[in-house]
Coordinates of N, CA and C in Angstrom, one line a residue:
M7 N 199.5 113.3 139.4 CA 200.9 113.4 138.9 C 201.7 114.4 139.8
S8 N 201.1 115.6 140.1 CA 201.8 116.5 140.9 C 202.1 116.0 142.3
Q9 N 201.2 115.2 142.8 CA 201.4 114.6 144.1 C 202.6 113.7 144.1
N10 N 202.8 112.9 143.1 CA 204.0 112.0 143.0 C 205.2 112.9 142.9
T11 N 205.2 113.9 142.1 CA 206.3 114.8 141.9 C 206.7 115.4 143.2
D12 N 205.7 115.9 144.0 CA 206.0 116.5 145.3 C 206.7 115.5 146.2
Q13 N 206.2 114.2 146.2 CA 206.8 113.2 147.0 C 208.2 112.9 146.6
T14 N 208.5 112.9 145.3 CA 209.8 112.6 144.8 C 210.8 113.8 145.2
D15 N 210.3 115.0 145.1 CA 211.2 116.2 145.4 C 211.5 116.1 146.9
S16 N 210.5 115.8 147.7 CA 210.6 115.7 149.2 C 211.6 114.7 149.6
S17 N 211.6 113.5 148.9 CA 212.5 112.4 149.2 C 214.0 112.8 148.9
L18 N 214.2 113.6 147.9 CA 215.5 114.0 147.6 C 216.2 114.9 148.7
H19 N 215.3 115.5 149.4 CA 215.8 116.4 150.5 C 215.7 115.8 151.9
S20 N 215.3 114.5 151.9 CA 215.1 113.9 153.2 C 216.5 113.7 153.9
P21 N 216.5 113.6 155.3 CA 217.7 113.5 156.0 C 218.5 112.2 155.5
N22 N 217.8 111.2 155.2 CA 218.5 110.0 154.7 C 219.3 110.2 153.4
S23 N 218.7 111.0 152.5 CA 219.3 111.3 151.2 C 220.6 112.1 151.5
V24 N 220.5 113.1 152.4 CA 221.6 113.9 152.7 C 222.7 113.1 153.3
A25 N 222.3 112.2 154.2 CA 223.3 111.3 154.8 C 224.0 110.4 153.8
V26 N 223.3 109.9 152.9 CA 223.9 109.0 151.8 C 224.9 109.8 151.0
R27 N 224.5 111.0 150.6 CA 225.4 111.9 149.8 C 226.7 112.2 150.6
T28 N 226.5 112.5 151.9 CA 227.6 112.8 152.8 C 228.6 111.6 152.8
I29 N 228.1 110.4 153.0 CA 228.9 109.3 153.1 C 229.6 109.0 151.7
R30 N 228.9 109.2 150.6 CA 229.5 109.0 149.3 C 230.7 110.0 149.1
R31 N 230.5 111.2 149.5 CA 231.5 112.2 149.4 C 232.7 111.9 150.2
A32 N 232.4 111.4 151.4 CA 233.5 111.0 152.4 C 234.3 109.8 151.8
K33 N 233.6 108.8 151.2 CA 234.2 107.7 150.6 C 235.1 108.1 149.5
S34 N 234.6 109.0 148.6 CA 235.4 109.4 147.5 C 236.7 110.2 148.0
R35 N 236.5 111.0 149.0 CA 237.7 111.7 149.5 C 238.7 110.8 150.1
V36 N 238.3 109.7 150.8 CA 239.2 108.8 151.4 C 239.9 108.0 150.4
Q37 N 239.2 107.6 149.3 CA 239.8 106.8 148.2 C 240.9 107.7 147.5
W38 N 240.6 108.9 147.4 CA 241.6 109.9 146.8 C 242.8 110.0 147.7
A39 N 242.6 110.1 149.0 CA 243.7 110.3 149.9 C 244.5 109.1 150.0
A40 N 243.9 107.9 149.9 CA 244.7 106.6 149.9 C 245.7 106.6 148.7
K41 N 245.2 106.9 147.6 CA 246.0 106.8 146.4 C 247.1 107.9 146.4
T42 N 246.7 109.1 147.0 CA 247.7 110.2 147.0 C 248.8 109.8 148.0
L43 N 248.5 109.2 149.2 CA 249.5 108.9 150.1 C 250.4 107.8 149.6
T44 N 249.9 107.0 148.7 CA 250.8 105.9 148.1 C 251.8 106.5 147.1
S45 N 251.5 107.7 146.6 CA 252.4 108.2 145.5 C 253.4 109.2 146.1
V46 N 253.4 109.5 147.4 CA 254.3 110.5 147.9 C 255.2 109.9 149.0
T47 N 256.3 110.5 149.3 CA 257.2 110.1 150.3 C 257.4 111.2 151.3
I48 N 257.3 111.0 152.6 CA 257.5 112.0 153.6 C 258.6 111.5 154.5
T49 N 259.8 112.1 154.4 CA 261.0 111.6 155.1 C 260.8 111.5 156.6
L50 N 259.9 112.4 157.1 CA 259.7 112.4 158.6 C 259.2 111.1 159.1
L51 N 258.7 110.2 158.3 CA 258.1 109.0 158.7 C 259.1 108.0 159.2
T52 N 260.4 108.2 159.0 CA 261.4 107.3 159.5 C 262.0 107.9 160.8
D53 N 261.2 108.8 161.4 CA 261.6 109.5 162.6 C 261.9 108.6 163.8
V54 N 261.1 107.6 164.0 CA 261.3 106.7 165.1 C 261.5 105.3 164.7
E55 N 262.6 104.7 165.2 CA 262.9 103.3 164.9 C 262.1 102.4 166.0
L56 N 261.3 101.5 165.5 CA 260.5 100.7 166.4 C 261.1 99.3 166.3
P57 N 261.5 98.7 167.5 CA 262.3 97.4 167.5 C 261.5 96.3 167.0
W58 N 260.1 96.3 167.2 CA 259.3 95.1 166.7 C 259.2 95.1 165.2
R59 N 259.5 96.2 164.6 CA 259.5 96.3 163.1 C 260.9 95.8 162.6
Q60 N 261.9 96.0 163.3 CA 263.2 95.7 162.8 C 263.5 94.2 162.8
H61 N 263.0 93.5 163.8 CA 263.2 92.0 163.9 C 261.8 91.5 164.1
R62 N 261.1 91.2 163.0 CA 259.6 90.9 163.1 C 259.3 89.5 163.1
T63 N 258.6 89.0 164.1 CA 258.0 87.7 164.2 C 256.5 87.9 164.6
P64 N 255.7 86.9 164.4 CA 254.3 87.1 164.9 C 254.2 87.3 166.4
Y65 N 255.1 86.6 167.2 CA 255.0 86.8 168.6 C 255.5 88.2 169.0
R66 N 256.5 88.7 168.4 CA 257.0 90.1 168.7 C 256.0 91.1 168.4
V67 N 255.3 90.9 167.3 CA 254.2 91.9 166.9 C 253.0 91.8 167.9
F68 N 252.7 90.5 168.2 CA 251.6 90.3 169.3 C 252.0 91.0 170.6
L69 N 253.2 90.8 171.0 CA 253.6 91.5 172.3 C 253.6 93.0 172.2
A70 N 254.1 93.5 171.0 CA 254.1 94.9 170.8 C 252.7 95.5 170.9
E71 N 251.8 94.9 170.2 CA 250.4 95.4 170.1 C 249.8 95.5 171.5
F72 N 250.0 94.5 172.4 CA 249.5 94.6 173.7 C 250.2 95.8 174.5
L73 N 251.5 96.0 174.3 CA 252.2 97.0 175.0 C 251.8 98.4 174.5
L74 N 251.3 98.5 173.2 CA 251.0 99.8 172.7 C 249.6 100.3 173.0
V75 N 248.8 99.4 173.7 CA 247.5 99.9 174.1 C 247.6 101.1 175.1
R76 N 247.0 102.2 174.6 CA 247.0 103.5 175.4 C 248.4 103.9 175.8
T77 N 249.4 103.6 175.0 CA 250.8 103.9 175.3 C 251.5 104.4 174.0
R78 N 252.2 105.5 174.0 CA 252.9 106.0 172.8 C 254.0 105.0 172.3
A79 N 254.1 105.0 171.0 CA 255.1 104.1 170.4 C 256.5 104.3 170.9
D80 N 256.9 105.6 171.1 CA 258.2 105.9 171.5 C 258.5 105.4 172.9
V81 N 257.5 105.4 173.8 CA 257.6 104.9 175.1 C 257.8 103.4 175.1
V82 N 257.0 102.7 174.3 CA 257.1 101.3 174.2 C 258.5 100.9 173.7
A83 N 258.9 101.6 172.7 CA 260.2 101.3 172.0 C 261.4 101.3 173.1
K84 N 261.3 102.2 174.1 CA 262.4 102.2 175.1 C 262.5 101.0 175.9
H85 N 261.3 100.3 176.1 CA 261.3 99.2 177.0 C 261.0 97.8 176.3
F86 N 260.8 97.8 175.0 CA 260.3 96.6 174.4 C 261.3 95.5 174.5
E87 N 262.6 95.7 174.2 CA 263.6 94.6 174.2 C 263.8 94.0 175.5
D88 N 263.7 94.9 176.6 CA 263.9 94.3 177.9 C 262.7 93.4 178.3
I89 N 261.5 93.8 177.9 CA 260.3 93.0 178.2 C 260.4 91.7 177.3
F90 N 260.8 91.8 176.1 CA 260.9 90.7 175.2 C 261.9 89.7 175.7
S91 N 263.1 90.2 176.2 CA 264.1 89.3 176.7 C 263.7 88.5 177.9
E92 N 262.8 89.1 178.7 CA 262.3 88.4 179.9 C 261.2 87.3 179.5
F93 N 260.4 87.6 178.4 CA 259.4 86.7 178.0 C 259.6 86.5 176.5
P94 N 260.6 85.7 176.1 CA 261.0 85.6 174.7 C 260.1 84.8 173.7
N95 N 259.1 84.1 174.3 CA 258.1 83.4 173.5 C 256.8 83.3 174.2
I96 N 255.8 82.8 173.5 CA 254.4 82.8 174.1 C 254.3 81.8 175.2
R97 N 255.1 80.7 175.2 CA 255.0 79.7 176.3 C 255.6 80.3 177.5
V98 N 256.7 81.0 177.4 CA 257.3 81.6 178.6 C 256.4 82.6 179.2
L99 N 255.7 83.4 178.4 CA 254.8 84.4 178.8 C 253.6 83.7 179.5
A100 N 253.1 82.6 178.9 CA 251.9 82.0 179.5 C 252.2 81.3 180.9
E101 N 253.5 80.9 181.0 CA 253.8 80.2 182.3 C 254.3 81.2 183.4
A102 N 254.5 82.4 183.0 CA 255.0 83.4 184.0 C 253.8 83.8 185.0
E103 N 254.2 84.1 186.2 CA 253.3 84.6 187.1 C 252.8 86.0 186.7
E104 N 251.6 86.3 187.0 CA 251.1 87.7 186.6 C 251.9 88.8 187.3
E105 N 252.4 88.5 188.5 CA 253.2 89.5 189.2 C 254.5 89.8 188.4
E106 N 255.1 88.8 187.9 CA 256.3 89.0 187.1 C 256.0 89.9 185.9
I107 N 254.9 89.6 185.2 CA 254.6 90.3 184.0 C 254.3 91.8 184.4
A108 N 253.5 91.9 185.5 CA 253.2 93.3 186.0 C 254.4 94.1 186.2
K109 N 255.4 93.5 186.8 CA 256.7 94.2 187.2 C 257.4 94.6 185.9
A110 N 257.4 93.7 184.9 CA 258.1 94.0 183.7 C 257.5 95.1 182.9
V111 N 256.2 95.2 182.8 CA 255.5 96.2 182.0 C 255.1 97.4 182.8
A112 N 255.5 97.5 184.1 CA 255.1 98.6 184.9 C 255.5 100.0 184.4
P113 N 256.7 100.1 183.7 CA 257.1 101.4 183.2 C 256.1 102.0 182.1
L114 N 255.3 101.1 181.6 CA 254.3 101.6 180.6 C 253.0 102.0 181.1
G115 N 252.8 101.8 182.4 CA 251.5 102.2 183.0 C 250.4 101.2 182.6
L116 N 249.1 101.5 182.9 CA 248.0 100.7 182.6 C 248.1 99.4 183.3
H117 N 247.8 99.4 184.6 CA 248.0 98.2 185.5 C 247.3 97.0 185.1
K118 N 246.2 97.1 184.3 CA 245.4 95.9 183.9 C 246.1 95.2 182.8
R119 N 247.1 95.8 182.2 CA 247.8 95.2 181.0 C 248.3 93.8 181.3
S120 N 248.9 93.6 182.4 CA 249.5 92.3 182.7 C 248.5 91.2 182.8
K121 N 247.3 91.5 183.3 CA 246.3 90.5 183.4 C 245.8 90.0 182.0
Y122 N 245.6 91.0 181.2 CA 245.1 90.7 179.8 C 246.2 90.0 179.0
L123 N 247.4 90.4 179.2 CA 248.6 89.8 178.5 C 248.7 88.3 178.9
K124 N 248.6 88.0 180.1 CA 248.7 86.7 180.7 C 247.6 85.8 180.1
R125 N 246.4 86.4 180.2 CA 245.2 85.6 179.8 C 245.3 85.3 178.3
A126 N 245.7 86.2 177.5 CA 245.9 86.0 176.0 C 246.9 84.9 175.7
A127 N 248.0 85.0 176.4 CA 249.1 84.0 176.2 C 248.6 82.6 176.6
V128 N 248.0 82.5 177.7 CA 247.5 81.1 178.1 C 246.5 80.6 177.1
Y129 N 245.6 81.5 176.6 CA 244.6 81.1 175.6 C 245.3 80.6 174.3
I130 N 246.3 81.3 173.8 CA 247.0 80.9 172.6 C 247.7 79.6 172.8
V131 N 248.3 79.3 173.9 CA 249.0 78.1 174.2 C 248.0 76.9 174.3
T132 N 246.9 77.1 175.0 CA 246.0 76.0 175.2 C 245.1 75.8 174.0
E133 N 244.7 76.8 173.3 CA 243.7 76.7 172.2 C 244.3 76.7 170.8
N134 N 245.6 77.1 170.7 CA 246.2 77.2 169.3 C 247.6 76.7 169.3
E135 N 247.9 75.8 170.2 CA 249.2 75.1 170.3 C 250.4 76.0 170.3
G136 N 250.2 77.2 170.9 CA 251.3 78.1 171.1 C 251.6 79.0 169.8
E137 N 250.8 78.9 168.8 CA 251.0 79.6 167.6 C 250.1 80.9 167.6
I138 N 250.6 82.0 167.2 CA 249.8 83.2 167.1 C 248.8 83.0 166.0
P139 N 247.5 83.1 166.2 CA 246.5 82.9 165.2 C 246.8 83.8 163.9
N140 N 246.5 83.3 162.8 CA 246.8 84.0 161.5 C 245.6 84.4 160.7
T141 N 244.4 84.4 161.4 CA 243.2 84.9 160.7 C 242.6 85.9 161.7
L142 N 241.9 86.8 161.1 CA 241.3 87.9 161.9 C 240.2 87.3 162.9
D143 N 239.4 86.4 162.4 CA 238.4 85.8 163.3 C 239.0 85.1 164.5
E144 N 240.1 84.4 164.2 CA 240.8 83.6 165.3 C 241.4 84.6 166.3
L145 N 242.0 85.7 165.8 CA 242.6 86.7 166.6 C 241.6 87.4 167.5
M146 N 240.4 87.6 166.9 CA 239.3 88.3 167.7 C 238.8 87.5 168.8
D147 N 239.1 86.2 168.7 CA 238.7 85.3 169.8 C 239.7 85.3 171.0
V148 N 240.8 85.8 170.8 CA 241.9 85.9 171.8 C 241.5 87.0 172.9
P149 N 241.4 86.6 174.1 CA 241.1 87.6 175.2 C 242.0 88.8 175.1
G150 N 241.4 90.0 175.1 CA 242.2 91.2 175.1 C 242.5 91.8 173.8
L151 N 242.2 91.1 172.7 CA 242.4 91.7 171.4 C 241.1 92.2 170.8
G152 N 241.2 93.3 170.1 CA 239.9 93.9 169.6 C 240.0 94.5 168.2
A153 N 239.2 95.5 168.0 CA 239.1 96.1 166.7 C 240.4 96.8 166.2
Y154 N 241.2 97.2 167.1 CA 242.5 97.8 166.7 C 243.6 96.7 166.6
S155 N 243.8 96.0 167.8 CA 245.0 95.1 167.9 C 244.9 93.9 167.0
A156 N 243.8 93.3 166.8 CA 243.7 92.1 165.9 C 244.0 92.5 164.5
P157 N 243.4 93.5 163.9 CA 243.8 93.9 162.5 C 245.3 94.3 162.4
A158 N 245.8 95.0 163.4 CA 247.2 95.4 163.4 C 248.1 94.2 163.4
I159 N 247.8 93.1 164.2 CA 248.6 91.9 164.1 C 248.5 91.3 162.8
M160 N 247.4 91.2 162.2 CA 247.2 90.7 160.8 C 248.1 91.4 159.8
A161 N 248.1 92.8 159.9 CA 248.8 93.6 159.0 C 250.3 93.4 159.2
F162 N 250.8 93.5 160.4 CA 252.2 93.6 160.6 C 252.9 92.2 160.8
A163 N 252.2 91.2 161.2 CA 252.7 89.9 161.4 C 252.5 89.0 160.2
F164 N 251.4 89.2 159.5 CA 251.1 88.3 158.4 C 250.8 89.1 157.0
D165 N 251.2 90.3 157.0 CA 251.2 91.1 155.8 C 249.8 91.1 155.1
S166 N 248.8 91.2 155.9 CA 247.4 91.3 155.4 C 247.1 92.8 155.0
H167 N 246.0 93.0 154.4 CA 245.6 94.3 154.0 C 244.7 95.0 155.0
H168 N 244.5 94.5 156.2 CA 243.6 95.0 157.2 C 244.2 96.4 157.7
V169 N 243.3 97.3 157.9 CA 243.6 98.6 158.5 C 243.0 98.7 159.9
P170 N 243.8 98.8 160.9 CA 243.3 98.8 162.3 C 242.6 100.1 162.6
A171 N 241.6 100.0 163.6 CA 240.8 101.1 164.0 C 241.6 101.9 165.1
D172 N 242.8 102.4 164.6 CA 243.7 103.1 165.5 C 243.1 104.5 165.7
V173 N 243.3 105.1 166.9 CA 242.7 106.4 167.2 C 243.3 107.5 166.3
N174 N 244.6 107.4 165.9 CA 245.2 108.4 165.0 C 244.6 108.3 163.6
I175 N 244.3 107.1 163.1 CA 243.7 106.9 161.8 C 242.3 107.4 161.8
L176 N 241.6 107.1 162.9 CA 240.2 107.6 162.9 C 240.1 109.1 163.0
R177 N 241.0 109.7 163.8 CA 241.0 111.2 163.9 C 241.4 111.8 162.5
F178 N 242.3 111.2 161.8 CA 242.7 111.6 160.5 C 241.5 111.6 159.5
L179 N 240.7 110.5 159.6 CA 239.5 110.3 158.7 C 238.5 111.4 159.1
S180 N 238.3 111.7 160.4 CA 237.4 112.7 160.8 C 237.8 114.1 160.3
R181 N 239.1 114.4 160.3 CA 239.5 115.7 159.8 C 239.4 115.8 158.3
L182 N 239.7 114.7 157.6 CA 239.6 114.7 156.2 C 238.2 114.9 155.7
T183 N 237.3 114.2 156.3 CA 235.9 114.1 155.8 C 234.9 115.0 156.6
D184 N 235.3 115.5 157.8 CA 234.4 116.3 158.6 C 233.3 115.4 159.3
L185 N 233.4 114.1 159.2 CA 232.5 113.2 160.0 C 233.0 113.2 161.4
P186 N 232.1 113.2 162.4 CA 232.4 113.4 163.8 C 233.1 112.2 164.4
M187 N 234.0 112.5 165.4 CA 234.5 111.5 166.3 C 233.6 111.4 167.5
N188 N 232.6 110.5 167.4 CA 231.6 110.4 168.4 C 232.2 109.9 169.7
H189 N 233.3 109.2 169.6 CA 234.0 108.6 170.8 C 235.4 109.0 170.7
P190 N 236.1 109.5 171.8 CA 237.5 110.0 171.7 C 238.5 109.0 171.2
T191 N 238.3 107.7 171.4 CA 239.2 106.7 170.9 C 238.6 105.7 169.9
K192 N 237.3 105.5 169.9 CA 236.7 104.6 169.0 C 236.1 105.2 167.8
G193 N 236.1 106.5 167.8 CA 235.6 107.3 166.6 C 234.1 107.1 166.5
S194 N 233.6 106.6 165.3 CA 232.2 106.3 165.1 C 232.1 105.2 164.1
E195 N 230.9 104.6 164.0 CA 230.7 103.6 163.0 C 231.0 104.0 161.6
Q196 N 230.6 105.3 161.3 CA 230.8 105.8 159.9 C 232.3 105.9 159.6
L197 N 233.1 106.3 160.6 CA 234.5 106.4 160.4 C 235.1 105.0 160.2
R198 N 234.7 104.1 161.1 CA 235.3 102.7 161.0 C 234.9 102.1 159.7
D199 N 233.7 102.4 159.1 CA 233.3 101.8 157.8 C 234.2 102.3 156.7
L200 N 234.9 103.5 156.9 CA 235.8 104.0 155.9 C 237.2 103.4 155.9
L201 N 237.5 102.7 156.9 CA 238.9 102.1 157.0 C 239.3 101.2 155.9
P202 N 238.4 100.4 155.4 CA 238.9 99.5 154.2 C 239.3 100.3 153.0
Y203 N 238.8 101.5 152.8 CA 239.1 102.3 151.6 C 240.5 102.9 151.7
L204 N 241.2 102.7 152.9 CA 242.6 103.1 153.0 C 243.6 102.0 152.8
S205 N 243.0 100.8 152.6 CA 243.9 99.6 152.5 C 244.6 99.5 151.2
R206 N 245.6 98.6 151.1 CA 246.3 98.3 149.9 C 245.4 97.7 148.8
E207 N 244.3 97.0 149.3 CA 243.3 96.5 148.3 C 242.7 97.6 147.5
E208 N 242.6 98.8 148.1 CA 242.1 100.0 147.5 C 243.1 100.9 147.0
N209 N 244.3 100.3 146.7 CA 245.5 101.1 146.3 C 246.0 102.1 147.3
G210 N 245.8 101.8 148.6 CA 246.3 102.7 149.6 C 247.7 102.3 150.0
P211 N 248.3 103.1 150.9 CA 249.7 102.8 151.4 C 249.8 101.7 152.3
P212 N 251.0 101.2 152.6 CA 251.2 100.1 153.6 C 250.6 100.6 154.9
T213 N 250.2 99.7 155.8 CA 249.6 100.1 157.0 C 250.5 100.8 157.9
E214 N 251.8 100.4 157.9 CA 252.8 101.1 158.8 C 252.9 102.6 158.4
Y215 N 253.0 102.8 157.1 CA 253.1 104.2 156.6 C 251.9 105.0 157.0
L216 N 250.7 104.4 157.0 CA 249.5 105.1 157.4 C 249.5 105.4 158.8
L217 N 250.0 104.5 159.7 CA 250.1 104.7 161.1 C 251.1 105.8 161.4
D218 N 252.2 105.8 160.7 CA 253.2 106.8 160.9 C 252.7 108.2 160.5
F219 N 252.1 108.2 159.3 CA 251.6 109.5 158.8 C 250.6 110.1 159.8
T220 N 249.7 109.3 160.3 CA 248.6 109.8 161.2 C 249.2 110.2 162.6
R221 N 250.3 109.5 163.0 CA 250.9 109.8 164.3 C 251.9 110.9 164.3
L222 N 252.6 111.1 163.1 CA 253.6 112.1 163.1 C 253.3 113.4 162.3
I223 N 252.3 113.3 161.4 CA 251.9 114.4 160.5 C 250.6 114.9 161.0
C224 N 249.6 114.1 160.9 CA 248.2 114.5 161.3 C 248.0 114.2 162.8
K225 N 248.9 114.9 163.6 CA 249.0 114.7 165.1 C 247.7 115.2 165.8
S226 N 247.5 114.7 167.0 CA 246.4 115.1 167.8 C 246.5 116.6 168.1
R227 N 247.6 117.1 168.5 CA 247.9 118.5 168.8 C 248.9 119.1 167.8
K228 N 248.6 120.2 167.3 CA 249.5 120.9 166.3 C 249.8 120.0 165.1
P229 N 248.8 119.6 164.4 CA 249.1 118.8 163.2 C 250.0 119.5 162.2
R230 N 250.8 118.8 161.5 CA 251.8 119.5 160.6 C 251.2 119.6 159.2
C231 N 250.2 120.4 159.1 CA 249.5 120.5 157.8 C 250.4 121.0 156.7
E232 N 251.5 121.7 157.0 CA 252.3 122.3 156.0 C 253.1 121.1 155.3
L233 N 253.2 120.0 155.9 CA 253.9 118.8 155.3 C 252.9 117.9 154.6
C234 N 251.6 118.1 154.7 CA 250.6 117.1 154.3 C 250.3 117.3 152.8
P235 N 250.3 116.2 152.0 CA 250.0 116.3 150.6 C 248.5 116.3 150.4
L236 N 247.7 116.2 151.4 CA 246.2 116.1 151.2 C 245.5 117.4 151.5
Q237 N 246.2 118.5 151.6 CA 245.6 119.8 152.0 C 244.4 120.2 151.1
K238 N 244.5 120.0 149.8 CA 243.4 120.6 149.0 C 242.1 120.0 149.1
R239 N 242.0 118.7 149.7 CA 240.7 118.1 149.9 C 240.4 117.7 151.3
C240 N 241.2 118.3 152.2 CA 241.1 118.0 153.7 C 240.1 119.1 154.2
V241 N 239.0 118.7 154.7 CA 238.0 119.7 155.3 C 238.6 120.4 156.4
Y242 N 239.4 119.7 157.3 CA 240.0 120.4 158.5 C 240.9 121.5 158.0
F243 N 241.8 121.2 157.0 CA 242.7 122.2 156.6 C 242.0 123.4 155.9
V244 N 241.0 123.1 155.1 CA 240.3 124.2 154.4 C 239.6 125.1 155.4
L245 N 239.0 124.5 156.4 CA 238.3 125.3 157.4 C 239.3 126.1 158.2
K246 N 240.4 125.5 158.6 CA 241.4 126.2 159.4 C 241.9 127.4 158.6
T247 N 242.2 127.2 157.3 CA 242.7 128.2 156.5 C 241.7 129.3 156.3
T248 N 240.5 129.0 156.1 CA 239.4 130.0 155.9 C 239.2 130.8 157.2
E249 N 239.2 130.1 158.3 CA 239.1 130.8 159.6 C 240.3 131.8 159.8
G250 N 241.5 131.3 159.4 CA 242.7 132.2 159.6 C 242.6 133.4 158.7
D251 N 242.0 133.3 157.5 CA 241.9 134.4 156.6 C 240.9 135.4 157.1
E252 N 239.9 134.9 157.8 CA 238.8 135.8 158.3 C 239.2 136.6 159.5
K253 N 240.3 136.2 160.2 CA 240.7 136.9 161.4 C 241.5 138.2 161.0

């Protein structure tokens, strides 16, 4: 009997048990944050007008998500309409020479962007009759679309509940829960597994609000914690405040 008791006590303190409890606490914290963000309004989130949101079509969202890869939203906003006017639909984009596309998107940097954009447009024209795919699985088949861009297109073009694996959202989750960002842009599997708990299906805020919040409030540098309604359960804020009190 005592042997079984010892084994039970030991299992409660095993690394796996600690990991499970850590994930459960993180999930609970994220679910609370999602509901809290739904119930508050932060006026700063209207700070930047993004043209692909103002006149929204699946193609404009598709184009914007390619342009936003490794590029700040405010930079893309300055050039978006010029690029769109040159390639106003997916067929024009697919038929364009790669050099034309490269010249149009050059102000955004990332020289490989034009190749991926051209390849994606050709794929959509040839494999989907020129229609932007409207399911996540189909979008994931498009060359150049991945764990961030495909869910983002689903959310913004088709009003789905998907939450993209955006670096700002992953960093926010890391700060909130104290789970590590094992990769500077991809986060970690644990963080990505928490994304669905921020969705509207879990009573979370609209995806656009979430992206704006993590980009403008929970910023990479100098986060604006004084404006954040999640202070009391944010591990990052609690630790920062504690460290400040100790100095």
